[in-house]
Amino acid sequence: MSGPVRVWLNRTYAENVFFIDLLRAAPRPVEIHATHVDPDSPVLAAADFGSLEPDGLSPEAYVEFALEFCARNSIDVFLPRLGQLAISLRRRDFEAVGTALVCPPAPAIAVFESKVDGYAAMAAAGLPVPLWRHVRTGDELLAAVEEIEEDGSTACLKPASGAGGEGFRVLTREPFSLRRLSGFPDASVQLDLVLQALERSPEPADLLVMPLLEGPEVSVDCLTSPDGRLLAAVGRAKTRRRRTFTTDPRYLEPTRRLVETFEVSYLSNVQYRHHHGRPVVLDVNTRPSGGLHQLRLCGLNLPWTAVQLALGETPATAFAADLLDTEYTLVSGIQPLLPRRRAHDWQLGATAAAAAV
């Protein structure tokens, strides 16, 4: 391939400015395109070419926008975050315009879009999952909480679909008091208030109830070949501020079984916590994690390696084992944003593009 490799990141999270840094560290020139609906996203300023994208499109319309963007900008490799499932279903259409996708096949994405479907599929495959109950009514919620409490655990709940810690709450039977108004807000909510809200709701809820799991949290970043073979995996263990790396088989072996069973190709992330001291899968992301860039401390550049796989190359995936003992923490930094004038101009362009789709 002559010229730079053109890579597009769509509507990704702010921390992927570090993902972009790793792509720029590649031994070949890389031209990075980024799009977002937020003109203040630092990813736009970090890219070589940043622009606003239309908002409010249906999944099908968004795919048409993405195909046109790839064709117009001669994108070689597209790493989708928004619309990942709809985009993966049209993989051949992207290949037809010369764009390779860095994302798993559609069935692998679909099974983990719902936490309920994901837990059910993992349990059926014999993978370590915590006790979980899908609840829609107050009676189901109360039964699930009592079952978890009988096991000696505290119950928590989260939406059946969603990213990260969105909607996570710890359920408590402690009545509300003024003590709750002192100190910093926390993630707990009174069980009786949730039961009342369910009784008043005109529609069934869609919640997942589980035990509150123990630390440390271990987040395993994975690189898997297009045909579903795990090529590299390193865990990042987090205890308060302190971060360390791990290749403990208690985390890496179930991770290998998971990504190979469900063919979660390219970049993914499997998160673990512990229940009664046993590692269990907390979440599966069929996209790169926001903390993937931390693996550069042990000699891995997985963003560039994934691009190489998409281009049909055979990359090296070895890491510096002696660096696995590195201990570190994260601190805030300064990241430039686009000038307001340019952001305004792009907003006008995005509005016109949306009207044309």
CSV table of C-alpha atoms in Angstrom, one decimal, residues 8 90 122 143 156 178 257 268 295 313-314 337:
chain,number,residue,atom,x,y,z
A,8,TRP,CA,-11.5,6.3,10.8
A,90,ARG,CA,-23.0,-4.6,6.1
A,122,MET,CA,-21.8,-17.4,28.8
A,143,ALA,CA,-37.5,-12.3,45.0
A,156,CYS,CA,-27.3,-4.4,43.1
A,178,LEU,CA,-30.7,13.1,56.8
A,257,ARG,CA,-12.6,-19.6,25.8
A,268,SER,CA,-12.4,-6.6,22.8
A,295,LEU,CA,-0.8,-1.7,27.6
A,313,GLU,CA,-0.8,-8.6,7.5
A,314,THR,CA,0.7,-10.9,10.2
A,337,LEU,CA,-10.0,21.2,21.6
